[in-house]
Short mmCIF file of C-alpha atoms in Angstrom, two decimals:
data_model
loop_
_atom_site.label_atom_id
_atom_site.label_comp_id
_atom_site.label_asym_id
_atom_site.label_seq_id
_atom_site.Cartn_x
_atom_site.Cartn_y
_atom_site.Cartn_z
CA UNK A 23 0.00 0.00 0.00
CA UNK A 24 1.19 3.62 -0.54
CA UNK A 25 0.66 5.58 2.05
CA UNK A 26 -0.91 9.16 1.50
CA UNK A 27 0.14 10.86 4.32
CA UNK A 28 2.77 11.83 6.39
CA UNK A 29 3.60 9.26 9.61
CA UNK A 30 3.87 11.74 12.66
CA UNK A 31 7.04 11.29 13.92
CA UNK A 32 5.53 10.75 17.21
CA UNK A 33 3.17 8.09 16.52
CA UNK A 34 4.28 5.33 18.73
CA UNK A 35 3.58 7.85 21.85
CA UNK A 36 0.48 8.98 20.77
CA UNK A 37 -0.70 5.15 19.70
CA UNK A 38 0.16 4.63 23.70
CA UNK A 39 -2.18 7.61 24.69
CA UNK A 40 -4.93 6.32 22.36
CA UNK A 41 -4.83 3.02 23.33
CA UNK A 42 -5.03 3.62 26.88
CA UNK A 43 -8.05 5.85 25.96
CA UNK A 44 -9.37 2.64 24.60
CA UNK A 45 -9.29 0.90 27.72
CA UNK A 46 -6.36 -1.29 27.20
CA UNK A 47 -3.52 -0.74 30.47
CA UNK A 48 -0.50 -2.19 28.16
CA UNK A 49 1.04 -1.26 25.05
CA UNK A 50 4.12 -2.33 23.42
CA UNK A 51 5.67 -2.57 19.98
CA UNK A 52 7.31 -5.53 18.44
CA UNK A 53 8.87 -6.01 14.78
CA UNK A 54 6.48 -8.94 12.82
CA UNK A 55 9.58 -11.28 12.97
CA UNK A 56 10.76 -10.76 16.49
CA UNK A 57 9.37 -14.21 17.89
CA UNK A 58 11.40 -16.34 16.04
CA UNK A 59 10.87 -19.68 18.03
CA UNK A 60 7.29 -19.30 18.21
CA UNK A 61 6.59 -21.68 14.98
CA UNK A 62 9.12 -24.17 15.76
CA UNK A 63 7.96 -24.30 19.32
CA UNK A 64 4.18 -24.84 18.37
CA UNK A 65 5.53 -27.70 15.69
CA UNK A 66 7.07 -29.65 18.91
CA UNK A 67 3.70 -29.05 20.93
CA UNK A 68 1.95 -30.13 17.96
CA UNK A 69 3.52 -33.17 17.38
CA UNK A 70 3.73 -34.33 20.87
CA UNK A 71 0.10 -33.88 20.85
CA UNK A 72 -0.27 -31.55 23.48
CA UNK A 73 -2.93 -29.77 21.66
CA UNK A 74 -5.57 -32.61 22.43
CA UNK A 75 -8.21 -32.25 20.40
CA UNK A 76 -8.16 -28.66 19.53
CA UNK A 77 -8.00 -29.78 15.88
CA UNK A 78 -7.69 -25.87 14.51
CA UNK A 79 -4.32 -25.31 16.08
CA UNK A 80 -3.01 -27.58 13.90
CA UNK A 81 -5.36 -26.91 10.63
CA UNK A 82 -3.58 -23.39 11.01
CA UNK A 83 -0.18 -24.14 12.24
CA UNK A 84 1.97 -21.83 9.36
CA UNK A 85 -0.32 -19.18 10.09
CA UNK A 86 -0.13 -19.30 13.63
CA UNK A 87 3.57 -20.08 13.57
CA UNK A 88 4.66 -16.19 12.75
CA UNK A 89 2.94 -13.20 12.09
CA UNK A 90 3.98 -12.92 8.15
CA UNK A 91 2.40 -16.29 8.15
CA UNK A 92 -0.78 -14.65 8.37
CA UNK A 93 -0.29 -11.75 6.90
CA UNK A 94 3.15 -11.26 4.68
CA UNK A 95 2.50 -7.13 4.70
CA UNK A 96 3.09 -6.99 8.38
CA UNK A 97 5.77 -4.96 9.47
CA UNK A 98 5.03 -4.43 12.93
CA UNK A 99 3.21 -5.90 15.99
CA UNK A 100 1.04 -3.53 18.53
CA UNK A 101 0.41 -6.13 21.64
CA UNK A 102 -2.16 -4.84 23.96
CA UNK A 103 -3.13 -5.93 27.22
CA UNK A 104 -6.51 -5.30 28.79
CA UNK A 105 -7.11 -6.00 32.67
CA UNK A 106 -9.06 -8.21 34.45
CA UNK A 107 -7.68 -8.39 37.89
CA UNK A 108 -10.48 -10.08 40.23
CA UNK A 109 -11.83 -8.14 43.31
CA UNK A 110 -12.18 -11.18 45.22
CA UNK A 111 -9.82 -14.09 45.68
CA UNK A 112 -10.41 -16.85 42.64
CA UNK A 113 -9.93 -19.28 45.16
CA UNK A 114 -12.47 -18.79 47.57
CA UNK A 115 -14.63 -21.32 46.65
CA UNK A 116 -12.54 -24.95 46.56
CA UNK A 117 -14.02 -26.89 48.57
CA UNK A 118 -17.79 -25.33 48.73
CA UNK A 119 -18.98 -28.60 47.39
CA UNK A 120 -22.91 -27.45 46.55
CA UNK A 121 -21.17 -24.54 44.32
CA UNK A 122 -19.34 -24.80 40.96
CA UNK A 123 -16.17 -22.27 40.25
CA UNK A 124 -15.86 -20.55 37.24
CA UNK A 125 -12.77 -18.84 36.28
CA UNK A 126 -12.49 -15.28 36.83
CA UNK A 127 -12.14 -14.43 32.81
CA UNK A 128 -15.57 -15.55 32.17
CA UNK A 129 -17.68 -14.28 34.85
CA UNK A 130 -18.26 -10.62 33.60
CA UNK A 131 -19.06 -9.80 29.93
CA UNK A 132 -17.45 -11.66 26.68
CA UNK A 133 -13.56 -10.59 26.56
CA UNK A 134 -14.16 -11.35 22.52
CA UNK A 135 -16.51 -8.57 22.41
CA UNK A 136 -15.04 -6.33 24.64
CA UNK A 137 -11.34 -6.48 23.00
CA UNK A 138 -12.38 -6.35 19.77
CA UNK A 139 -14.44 -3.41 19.66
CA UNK A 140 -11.32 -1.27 21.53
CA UNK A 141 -9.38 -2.81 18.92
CA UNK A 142 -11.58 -1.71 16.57
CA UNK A 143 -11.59 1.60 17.56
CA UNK A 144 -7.85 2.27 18.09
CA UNK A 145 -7.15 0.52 14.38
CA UNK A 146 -9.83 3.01 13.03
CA UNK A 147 -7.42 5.98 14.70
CA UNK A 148 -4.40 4.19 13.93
CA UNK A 149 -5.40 4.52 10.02
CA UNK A 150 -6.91 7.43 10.06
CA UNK A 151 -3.57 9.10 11.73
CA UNK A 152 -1.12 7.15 9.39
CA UNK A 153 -2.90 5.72 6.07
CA UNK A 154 -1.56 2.45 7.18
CA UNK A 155 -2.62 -0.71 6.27
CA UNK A 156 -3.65 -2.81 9.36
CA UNK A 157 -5.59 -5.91 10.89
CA UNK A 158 -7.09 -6.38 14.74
CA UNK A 159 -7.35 -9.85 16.35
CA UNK A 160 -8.45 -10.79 19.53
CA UNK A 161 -7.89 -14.98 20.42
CA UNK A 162 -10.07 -16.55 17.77
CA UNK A 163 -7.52 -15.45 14.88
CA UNK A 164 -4.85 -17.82 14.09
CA UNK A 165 -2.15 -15.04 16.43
CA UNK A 166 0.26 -16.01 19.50
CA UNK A 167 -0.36 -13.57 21.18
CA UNK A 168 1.72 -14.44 24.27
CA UNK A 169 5.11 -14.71 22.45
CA UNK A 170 4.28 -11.40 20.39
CA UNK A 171 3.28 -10.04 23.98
CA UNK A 172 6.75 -11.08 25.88
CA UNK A 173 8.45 -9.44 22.21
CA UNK A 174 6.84 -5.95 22.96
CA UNK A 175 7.65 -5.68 26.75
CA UNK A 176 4.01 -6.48 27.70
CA UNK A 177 5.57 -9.15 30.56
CA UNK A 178 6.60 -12.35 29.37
CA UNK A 179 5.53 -16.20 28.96
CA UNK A 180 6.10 -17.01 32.75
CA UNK A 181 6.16 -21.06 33.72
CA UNK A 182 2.50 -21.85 33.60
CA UNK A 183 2.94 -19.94 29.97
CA UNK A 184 1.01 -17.56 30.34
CA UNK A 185 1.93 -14.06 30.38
CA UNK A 186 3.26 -12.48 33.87
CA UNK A 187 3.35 -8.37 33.82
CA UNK A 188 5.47 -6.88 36.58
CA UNK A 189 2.49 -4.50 36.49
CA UNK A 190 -0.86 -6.47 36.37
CA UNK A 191 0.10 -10.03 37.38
CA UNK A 192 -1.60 -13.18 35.34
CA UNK A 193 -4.76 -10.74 34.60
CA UNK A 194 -4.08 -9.61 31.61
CA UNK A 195 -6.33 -10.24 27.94
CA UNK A 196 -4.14 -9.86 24.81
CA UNK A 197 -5.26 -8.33 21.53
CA UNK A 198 -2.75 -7.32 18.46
CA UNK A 199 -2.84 -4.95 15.84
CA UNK A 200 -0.59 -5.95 12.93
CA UNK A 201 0.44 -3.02 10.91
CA UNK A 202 2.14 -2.02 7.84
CA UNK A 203 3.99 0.72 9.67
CA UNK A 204 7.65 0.01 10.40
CA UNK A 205 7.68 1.01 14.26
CA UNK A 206 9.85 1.54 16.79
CA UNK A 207 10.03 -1.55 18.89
CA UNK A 208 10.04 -1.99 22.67
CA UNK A 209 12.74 -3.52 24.50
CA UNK A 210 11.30 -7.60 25.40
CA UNK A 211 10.21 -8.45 28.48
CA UNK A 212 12.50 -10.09 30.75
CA UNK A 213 11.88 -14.15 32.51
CA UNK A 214 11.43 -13.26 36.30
CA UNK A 215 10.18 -16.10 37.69
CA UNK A 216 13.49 -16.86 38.88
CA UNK A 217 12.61 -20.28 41.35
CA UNK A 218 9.51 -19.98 42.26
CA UNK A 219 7.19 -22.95 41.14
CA UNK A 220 3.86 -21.98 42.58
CA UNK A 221 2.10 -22.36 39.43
CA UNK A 222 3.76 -26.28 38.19
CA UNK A 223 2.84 -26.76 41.99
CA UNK A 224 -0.71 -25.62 42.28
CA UNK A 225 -2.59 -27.59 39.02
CA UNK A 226 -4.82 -30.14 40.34
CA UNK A 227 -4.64 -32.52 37.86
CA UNK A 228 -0.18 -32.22 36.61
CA UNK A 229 -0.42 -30.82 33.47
CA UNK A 230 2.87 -29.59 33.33
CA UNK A 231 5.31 -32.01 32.41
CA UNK A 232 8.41 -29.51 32.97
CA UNK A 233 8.14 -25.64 33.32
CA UNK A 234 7.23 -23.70 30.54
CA UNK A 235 5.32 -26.73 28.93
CA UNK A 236 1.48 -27.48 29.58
CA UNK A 237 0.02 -30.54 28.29
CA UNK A 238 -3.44 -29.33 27.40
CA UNK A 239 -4.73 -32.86 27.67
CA UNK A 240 -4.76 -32.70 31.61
CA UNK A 241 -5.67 -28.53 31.48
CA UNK A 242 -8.79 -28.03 33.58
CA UNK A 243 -9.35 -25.30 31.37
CA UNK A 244 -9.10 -27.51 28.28
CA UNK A 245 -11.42 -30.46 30.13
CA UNK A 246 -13.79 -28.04 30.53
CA UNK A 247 -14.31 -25.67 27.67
CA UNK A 248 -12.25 -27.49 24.78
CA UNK A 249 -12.68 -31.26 25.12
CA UNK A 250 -16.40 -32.36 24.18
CA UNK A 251 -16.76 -35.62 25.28
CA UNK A 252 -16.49 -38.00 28.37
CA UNK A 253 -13.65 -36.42 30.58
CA UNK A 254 -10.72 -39.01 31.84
CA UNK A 255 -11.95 -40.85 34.83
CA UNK A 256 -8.21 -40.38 36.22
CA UNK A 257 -8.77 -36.64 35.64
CA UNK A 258 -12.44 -36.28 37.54
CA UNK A 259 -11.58 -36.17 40.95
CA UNK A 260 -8.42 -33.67 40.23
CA UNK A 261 -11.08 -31.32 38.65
CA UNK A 262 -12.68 -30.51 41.54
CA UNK A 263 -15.63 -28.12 41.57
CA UNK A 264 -14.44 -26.36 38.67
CA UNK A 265 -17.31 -26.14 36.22
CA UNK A 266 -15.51 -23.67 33.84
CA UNK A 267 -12.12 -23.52 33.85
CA UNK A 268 -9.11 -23.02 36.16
CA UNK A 269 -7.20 -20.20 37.87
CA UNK A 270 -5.51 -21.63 39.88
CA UNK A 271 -2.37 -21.72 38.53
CA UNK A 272 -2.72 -18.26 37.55
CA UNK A 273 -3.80 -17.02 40.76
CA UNK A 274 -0.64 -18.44 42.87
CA UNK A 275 1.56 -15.85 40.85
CA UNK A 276 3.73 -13.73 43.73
CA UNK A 277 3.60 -11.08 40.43
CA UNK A 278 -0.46 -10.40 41.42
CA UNK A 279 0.10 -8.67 44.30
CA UNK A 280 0.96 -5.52 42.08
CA UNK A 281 -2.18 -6.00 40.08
CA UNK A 282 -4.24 -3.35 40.69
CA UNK A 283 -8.36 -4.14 40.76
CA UNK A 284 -8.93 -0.80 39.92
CA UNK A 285 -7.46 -1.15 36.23
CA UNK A 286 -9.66 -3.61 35.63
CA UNK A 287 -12.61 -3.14 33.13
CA UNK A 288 -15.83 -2.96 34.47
CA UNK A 289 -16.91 -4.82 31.59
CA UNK A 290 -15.46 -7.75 33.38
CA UNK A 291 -17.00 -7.40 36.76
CA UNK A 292 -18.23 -10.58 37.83
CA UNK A 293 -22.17 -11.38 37.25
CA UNK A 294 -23.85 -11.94 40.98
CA UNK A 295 -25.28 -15.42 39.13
CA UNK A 296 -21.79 -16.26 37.78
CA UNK A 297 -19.78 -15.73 40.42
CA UNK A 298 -20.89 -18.74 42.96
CA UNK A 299 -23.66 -20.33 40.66
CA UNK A 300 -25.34 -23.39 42.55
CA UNK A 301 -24.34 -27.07 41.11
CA UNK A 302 -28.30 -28.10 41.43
CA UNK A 303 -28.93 -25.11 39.52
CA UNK A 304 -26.75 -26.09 36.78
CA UNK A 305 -27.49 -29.58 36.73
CA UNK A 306 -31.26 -28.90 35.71
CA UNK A 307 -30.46 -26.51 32.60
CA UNK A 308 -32.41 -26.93 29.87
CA UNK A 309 -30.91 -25.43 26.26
CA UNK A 310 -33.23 -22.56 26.36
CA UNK A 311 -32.32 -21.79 30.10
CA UNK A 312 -28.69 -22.52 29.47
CA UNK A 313 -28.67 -19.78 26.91
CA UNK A 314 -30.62 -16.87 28.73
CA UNK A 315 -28.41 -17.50 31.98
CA UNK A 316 -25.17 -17.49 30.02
CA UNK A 317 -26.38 -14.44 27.37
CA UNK A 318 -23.19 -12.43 26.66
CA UNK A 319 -20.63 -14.46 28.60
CA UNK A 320 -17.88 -16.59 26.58
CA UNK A 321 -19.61 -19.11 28.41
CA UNK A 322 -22.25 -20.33 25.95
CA UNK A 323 -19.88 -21.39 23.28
CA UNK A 324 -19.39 -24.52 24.97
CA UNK A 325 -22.98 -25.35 24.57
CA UNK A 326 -25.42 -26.76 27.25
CA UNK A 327 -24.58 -30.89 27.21
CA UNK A 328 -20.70 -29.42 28.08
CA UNK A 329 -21.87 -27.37 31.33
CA UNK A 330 -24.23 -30.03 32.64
CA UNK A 331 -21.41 -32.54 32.40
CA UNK A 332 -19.04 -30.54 33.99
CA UNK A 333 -21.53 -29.70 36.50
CA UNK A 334 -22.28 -33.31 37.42
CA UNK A 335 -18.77 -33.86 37.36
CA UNK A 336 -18.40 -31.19 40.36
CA UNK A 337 -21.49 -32.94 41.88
CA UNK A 338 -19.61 -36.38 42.06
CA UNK A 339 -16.61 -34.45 43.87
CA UNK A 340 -18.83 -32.58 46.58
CA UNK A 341 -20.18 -35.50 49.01
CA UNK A 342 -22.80 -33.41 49.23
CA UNK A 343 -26.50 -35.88 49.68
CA UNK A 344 -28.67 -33.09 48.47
CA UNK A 345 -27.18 -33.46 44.79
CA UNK A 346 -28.26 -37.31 44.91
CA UNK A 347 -31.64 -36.79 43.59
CA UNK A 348 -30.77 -33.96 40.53
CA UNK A 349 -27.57 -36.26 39.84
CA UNK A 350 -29.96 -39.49 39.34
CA UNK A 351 -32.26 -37.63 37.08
CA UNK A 352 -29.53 -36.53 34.91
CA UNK A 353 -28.67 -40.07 34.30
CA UNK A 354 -31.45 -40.32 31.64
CA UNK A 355 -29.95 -37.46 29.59
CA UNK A 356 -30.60 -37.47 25.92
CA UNK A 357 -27.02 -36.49 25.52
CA UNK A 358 -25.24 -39.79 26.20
CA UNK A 359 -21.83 -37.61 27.73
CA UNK A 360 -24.10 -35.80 30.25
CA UNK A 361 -26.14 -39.18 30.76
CA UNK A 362 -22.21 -41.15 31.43
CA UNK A 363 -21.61 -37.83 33.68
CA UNK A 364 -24.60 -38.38 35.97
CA UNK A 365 -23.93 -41.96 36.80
CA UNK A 366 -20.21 -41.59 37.53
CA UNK A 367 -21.54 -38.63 39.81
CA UNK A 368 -24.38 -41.15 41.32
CA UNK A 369 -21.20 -43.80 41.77
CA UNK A 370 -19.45 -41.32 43.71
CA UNK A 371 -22.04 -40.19 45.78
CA UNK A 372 -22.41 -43.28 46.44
CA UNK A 373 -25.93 -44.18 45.23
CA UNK A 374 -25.95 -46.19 42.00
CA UNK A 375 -28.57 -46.16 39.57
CA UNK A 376 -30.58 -49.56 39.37
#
């Protein structure tokens, strides 16, 4: 593209200013090629089959792999961090067995929609400013946004691999603008986690083999949202009462004691009905009541069948007698998954069907 207008020479501060007017509490710059190891990194994953059965990571590997992949026109990489630091603690609820946890990124309003429309709107200024070409993506896109992240002095990929800031702890979504505009970069951000191993420690169910490698296949957070049928019997107890998710390793981080709440967006404020939703509750969702109670969360992507079961799964884990009677009426489920769910739960709680 030719631009038709002169680049301000100041541009990269007043992209910072805008962006923060935006909503977003991290900028950085990075040059398109200045994750090198990203592609080769994701081929390893990828053939180890860490990825489980997320299918599209793989469809879209080259892509994925580096940022010219994608897009060969990109000359530089605008990472962007929104917060979502929680006001209360994200693990105040293990062990309340009659109530299912759902992490903290999903109990306010859908980070897809949020991002993306401050994306949006600082791309719009962004072009308008420069007569750049330029492209916004928010998770769904084939983008690692983590590497790119660490690259533009956002944080960087801490042992749980996901990004630490020195500023905003594990709370932090990532968007990216790629742009045609050859930028000055940021300096990367530098590995502080030094010994600590609070994170490899705290996951439930071991699903990092070493530090700085996650097995999604034993994820919580995969179990839960990615993986669509029957969950690993080995893998049921470790799960807990986690119905959506996991923070757990996320919120052992010594780097979240800086994170302010008050950067947070508001758009991510937890729901009252999300934050401590009741496992009976859950358990008797219809489709149609599944979709008005999850209406604007990231939630109701994973359908209703994938909620009930990991709802009945949490039921199993409580010991709690009052679930016996919702668990046992699951069991006849249309949806075979939710139906294998129920009696597993009715095994547990120590009442089996027939």
């Amino acid at each position: 593209m030719i631009q038709d207008k002169a680049i301000p020479t100041d541009i990269v501060a007043r992209i910072r200013t805008q962006a923060a007017e935006c909503g977003f509490v991290a900028c950085g710059i990075a040059r398109a090629d200045a994750a090198p190891r990203t592609a080769a990194r994701l081929r390893e994953w990828l053939d180890e089959g860490r990825h489980g059965s997320m299918i599209w990571m793989e469809e879209r590997a080259e892509q994925r792999g580096s940022p010219a992949g994608l897009w060969s026109e990109v000359r530089s990489v605008i990472a962007l961090g929104m917060s979502y630091a929680p006001a209360a603690d994200p693990l105040a609820l293990a062990g309340v067995g009659d109530r299912g946890r759902i992490s903290v990124y999903a109990q306010g309003g859908d980070y897809h929609d949020v991002v993306k429309k401050a994306l949006k709107r600082l791309g719009r200024w962004l072009a308008q400013e420069s007569g750049c070409d330029l492209k916004v993506f928010v998770d769904t896109a084939p983008v690692m946004e983590k590497p790119l992240a660490e690259a533009a002095g956002l944080g960087w990929q801490g042992k749980h691999t996901n990004l630490v800031s020195r500023d905003h702890g594990s709370w932090l979504f990532l968007g990216a603008i790629y742009t045609t505009l050859d930028l000055a970069p940021d300096r990367a951000g530098r590995d502080t986690c030094g010994s600590c191993d609070a994170c490899q420690r705290a996951c439930p169910t071991d699903a990092f083999p070493a530090p700085y490698r996650l097995d999604a296949r034993r994820c919580i957070s995969y179990l839960t949202i990615e993986h669509a049928g029957p969950i690993p019997h080995d893998l049921r107890e470790g799960i807990g009462n986690r119905i959506y998710g996991c923070d757990d390793c996320l919120a052992v981080c010594p780097w979240n004691k800086f994170a302010a709440t008050a950067a947070a967006n508001r758009a991510f404020a937890a729901r009252a009905e999300l934050a401590a939703p009741r496992l009976v509750d859950l358990i008797a969702l219809d489709d149609a009541a599944f979709r008005e109670v999850f209406r604007g969360s990231p939630i109701k992507r994973i359908g209703r069948n994938r909620m009930v079961r990991n709802a009945l799964i949490a039921a199993g884990n409580s010991g709690d007698a009052a679930l016996v009677a919702p668990v046992r009426a699951a069991c006849g489920d249309a949806d075979p998954v939710v139906a294998e769910a129920a009696a597993w739960a009715l095994a547990k709680l120590g009442d089996v069907p027939g």
